[in-house]
C-alpha positions as CSV (number, residue, x, y, z in Angstrom):
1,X,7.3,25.0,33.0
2,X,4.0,24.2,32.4
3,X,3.1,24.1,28.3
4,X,0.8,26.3,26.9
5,X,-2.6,24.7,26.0
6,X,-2.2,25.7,22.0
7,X,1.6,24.7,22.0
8,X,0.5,21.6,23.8
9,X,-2.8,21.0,21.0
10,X,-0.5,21.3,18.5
11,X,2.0,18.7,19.7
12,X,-1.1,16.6,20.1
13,X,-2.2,17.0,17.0
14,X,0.4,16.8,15.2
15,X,1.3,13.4,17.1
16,X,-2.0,12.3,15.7
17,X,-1.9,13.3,12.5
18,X,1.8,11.4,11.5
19,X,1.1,8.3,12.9
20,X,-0.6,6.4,10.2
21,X,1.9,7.2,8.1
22,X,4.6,5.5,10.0
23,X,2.8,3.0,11.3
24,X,1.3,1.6,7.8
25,X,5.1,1.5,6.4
26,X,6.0,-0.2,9.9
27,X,3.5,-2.7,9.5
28,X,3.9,-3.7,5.8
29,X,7.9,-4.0,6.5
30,X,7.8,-5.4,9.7
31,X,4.8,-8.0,9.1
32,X,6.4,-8.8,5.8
33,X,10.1,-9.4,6.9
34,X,8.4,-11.8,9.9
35,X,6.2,-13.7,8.0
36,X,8.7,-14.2,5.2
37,X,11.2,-15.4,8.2
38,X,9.1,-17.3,9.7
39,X,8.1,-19.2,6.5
40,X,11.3,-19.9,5.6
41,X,13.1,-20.6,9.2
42,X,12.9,-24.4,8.3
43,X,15.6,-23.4,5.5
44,X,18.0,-21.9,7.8
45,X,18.0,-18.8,6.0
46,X,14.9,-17.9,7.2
47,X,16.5,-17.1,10.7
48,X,19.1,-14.2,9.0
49,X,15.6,-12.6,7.4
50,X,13.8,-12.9,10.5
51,X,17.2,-11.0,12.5
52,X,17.4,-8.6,9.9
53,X,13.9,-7.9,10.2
54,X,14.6,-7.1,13.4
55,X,17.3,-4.5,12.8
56,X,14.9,-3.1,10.5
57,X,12.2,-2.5,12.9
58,X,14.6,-0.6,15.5
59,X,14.1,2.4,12.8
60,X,10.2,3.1,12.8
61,X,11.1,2.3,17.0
62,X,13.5,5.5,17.1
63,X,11.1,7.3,15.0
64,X,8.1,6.7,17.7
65,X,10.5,7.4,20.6
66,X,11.6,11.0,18.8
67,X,7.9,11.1,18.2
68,X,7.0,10.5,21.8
69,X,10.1,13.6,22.8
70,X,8.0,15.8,20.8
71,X,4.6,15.2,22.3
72,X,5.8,15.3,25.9
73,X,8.2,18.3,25.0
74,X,10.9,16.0,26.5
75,X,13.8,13.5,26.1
76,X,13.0,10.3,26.0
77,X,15.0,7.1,27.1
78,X,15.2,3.4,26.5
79,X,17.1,0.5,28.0
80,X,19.7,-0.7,25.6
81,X,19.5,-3.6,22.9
82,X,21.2,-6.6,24.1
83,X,25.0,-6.9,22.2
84,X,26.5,-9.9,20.9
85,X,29.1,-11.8,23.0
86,X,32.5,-10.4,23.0
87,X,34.2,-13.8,21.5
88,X,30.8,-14.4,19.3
89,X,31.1,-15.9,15.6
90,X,30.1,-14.1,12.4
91,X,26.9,-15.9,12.5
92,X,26.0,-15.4,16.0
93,X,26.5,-11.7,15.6
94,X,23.9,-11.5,12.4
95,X,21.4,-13.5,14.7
96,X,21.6,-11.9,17.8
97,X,19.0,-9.7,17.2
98,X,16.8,-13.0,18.1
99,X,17.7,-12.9,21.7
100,X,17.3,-9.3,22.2
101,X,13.6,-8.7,23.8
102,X,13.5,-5.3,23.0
103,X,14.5,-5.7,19.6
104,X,10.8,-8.3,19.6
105,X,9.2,-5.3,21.5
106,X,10.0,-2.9,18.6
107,X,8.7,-5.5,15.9
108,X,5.6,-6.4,18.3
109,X,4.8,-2.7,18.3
110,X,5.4,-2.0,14.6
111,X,2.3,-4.2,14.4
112,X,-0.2,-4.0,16.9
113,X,0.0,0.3,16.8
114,X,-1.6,0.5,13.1
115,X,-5.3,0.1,14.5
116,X,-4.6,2.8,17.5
117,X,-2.7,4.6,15.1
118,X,-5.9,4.8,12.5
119,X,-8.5,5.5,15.3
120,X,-6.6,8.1,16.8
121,X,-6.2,9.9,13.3
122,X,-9.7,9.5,12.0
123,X,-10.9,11.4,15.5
124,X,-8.4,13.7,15.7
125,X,-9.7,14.8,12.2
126,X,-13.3,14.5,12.7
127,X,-13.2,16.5,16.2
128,X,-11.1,19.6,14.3
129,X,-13.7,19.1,11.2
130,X,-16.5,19.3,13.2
131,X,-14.9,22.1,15.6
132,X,-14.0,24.7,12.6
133,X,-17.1,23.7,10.5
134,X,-19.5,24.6,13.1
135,X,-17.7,27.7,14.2
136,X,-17.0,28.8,10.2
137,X,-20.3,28.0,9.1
138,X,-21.1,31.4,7.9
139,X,-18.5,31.5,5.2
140,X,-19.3,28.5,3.9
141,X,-22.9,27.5,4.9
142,X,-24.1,29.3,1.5
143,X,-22.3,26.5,-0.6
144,X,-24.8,24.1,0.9
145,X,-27.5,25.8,-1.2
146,X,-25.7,25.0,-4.5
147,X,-26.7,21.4,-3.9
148,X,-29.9,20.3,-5.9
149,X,-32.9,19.6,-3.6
150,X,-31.0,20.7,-0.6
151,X,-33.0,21.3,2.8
152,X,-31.4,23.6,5.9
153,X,-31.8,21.6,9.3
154,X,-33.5,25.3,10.7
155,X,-36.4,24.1,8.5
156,X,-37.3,21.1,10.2
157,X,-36.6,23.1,14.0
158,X,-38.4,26.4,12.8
159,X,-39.8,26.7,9.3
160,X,-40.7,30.6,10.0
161,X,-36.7,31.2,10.1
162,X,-35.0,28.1,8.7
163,X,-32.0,30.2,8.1
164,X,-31.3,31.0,11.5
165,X,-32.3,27.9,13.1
166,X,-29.5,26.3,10.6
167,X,-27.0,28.8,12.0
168,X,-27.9,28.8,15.8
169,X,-27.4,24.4,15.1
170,X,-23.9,24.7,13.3
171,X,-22.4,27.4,15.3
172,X,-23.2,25.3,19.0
173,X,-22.5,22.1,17.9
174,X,-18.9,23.4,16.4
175,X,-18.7,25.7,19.7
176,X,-19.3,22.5,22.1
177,X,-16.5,20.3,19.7
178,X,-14.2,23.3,20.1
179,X,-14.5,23.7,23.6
180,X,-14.3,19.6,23.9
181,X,-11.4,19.5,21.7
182,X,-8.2,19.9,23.9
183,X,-9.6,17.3,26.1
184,X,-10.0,14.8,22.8
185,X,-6.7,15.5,21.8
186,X,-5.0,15.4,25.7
187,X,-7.0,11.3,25.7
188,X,-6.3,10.3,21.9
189,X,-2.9,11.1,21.9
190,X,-2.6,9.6,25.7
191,X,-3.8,6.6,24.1
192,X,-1.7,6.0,21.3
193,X,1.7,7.1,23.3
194,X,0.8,4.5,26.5
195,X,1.0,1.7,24.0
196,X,4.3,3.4,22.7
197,X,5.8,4.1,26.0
198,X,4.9,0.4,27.3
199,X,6.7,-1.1,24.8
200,X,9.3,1.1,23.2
201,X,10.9,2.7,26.4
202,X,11.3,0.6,30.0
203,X,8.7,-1.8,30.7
204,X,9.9,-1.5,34.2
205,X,9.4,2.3,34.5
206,X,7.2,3.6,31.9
207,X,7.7,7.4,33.5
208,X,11.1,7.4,32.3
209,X,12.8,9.9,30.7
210,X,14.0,9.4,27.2
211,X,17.2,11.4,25.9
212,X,17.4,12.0,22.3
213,X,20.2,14.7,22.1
214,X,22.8,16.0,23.6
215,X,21.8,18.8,25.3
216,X,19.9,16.9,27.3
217,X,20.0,17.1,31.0
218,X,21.5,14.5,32.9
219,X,20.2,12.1,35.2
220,X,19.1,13.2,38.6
221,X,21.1,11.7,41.7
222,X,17.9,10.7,43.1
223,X,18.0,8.1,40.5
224,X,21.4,6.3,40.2
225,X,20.2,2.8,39.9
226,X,17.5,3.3,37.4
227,X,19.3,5.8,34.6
228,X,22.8,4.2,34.7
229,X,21.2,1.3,32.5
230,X,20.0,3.6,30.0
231,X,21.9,4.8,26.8
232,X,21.6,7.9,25.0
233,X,20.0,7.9,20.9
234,X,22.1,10.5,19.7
């Protein structure tokens, strides 16, 4: 079914809004735990820190990937993380993490999202700002006057009426960002899941479905090979 453009806004938006959140606490774990690691690898003990920063960063990686089933309004999937050996050691269990790729993909996103994450909030709230502050200027445009030596824009486009040139200004500028705004939203959010997608679901097939709970559909017949290597995050 295809999503209503408000439910779909709203998933976009809401995408927008809660990344920098995540991805700051992402960051400042995950960039801690692997420079700490890396600092101390000589010591041996350095290599348990640097798996167990690993683990850690599987958690903000589940979070995107639940985050990434809300936007899309879909489950989401992602190959499995690489287990230990059957006959494996104590110690080769705690450090396997280390050979797992995707376990590196979830720390290697954890840090390079922040910036996207920070660019895609600030415009997301600057397009809605300047969207409903146009369009509501006339109940709050009269505040503007409380300010000491304040001058309408109308006054420097038509003195003779200063008050509706002022009006006329706010109320197209917020009409065009209102009318621009799904689009913002539909290439913002795009932007911040593609690097999500890429990294945190298959590399092979970033169009893959994602399932996050069991009432999930299946996979299709028309795709044996493909799904059977994927694992459910229930």
């Amino acid at each position: 079914m295809r999503t209503p453009p408000f439910v779909r806004m709203v998933r976009e938006t809401r995408y927008l809004l809660l990344g920098p959140p995540l991805a700051v606490v992402a960051f400042c774990l995950v960039l801690t735990g692997l420079v700490a690691g890396a600092g101390t690898s000589v010591l041996f003990v350095g290599l348990f820190l640097l798996s167990g920063t690993l683990l850690l960063a599987r958690g903000p990686a589940h979070l995107e990937r639940l985050r990434l089933s809300d936007l899309h309004g879909r489950a989401v999937v992602r190959l499995p993380y690489r287990p230990a050996p059957a006959n494996a050691g104590l110690i080769r269990r705690l450090l396997n993490p280390l050979t797992c790729t995707r376990s590196w993909l979830d720390a290697l996103h954890a840090i390079v999202s922040l910036p996207l994450a920070l660019a895609g909030f600030v415009l997301a709230v600057l397009w809605w700002s300047l969207a409903l502050g146009g369009l509501l200027y006339p109940l709050w445009g009269w505040s503007l006057h409380l300010i000491p030596g304040y001058t309408d824009v109308g006054s420097h486009l038509l003195p003779d009426n200063p008050a509706l040139a002022t009006l006329v200004v706010y109320m197209v500028t917020g009409a065009l960002f209102a009318l621009t705004l799904p689009v913002a939203l539909r290439v913002l959010a795009g932007m911040n899941s593609a690097l999500s997608r890429v990294l945190l679901l298959a590399p092979e097939e970033v169009s893959a479905r994602v399932l996050t709970s069991r009432n999930d559909t299946v996979p299709t017949p028309e795709e044996p090979d493909q799904e059977r290597h994927y694992v459910s995050l229930r």
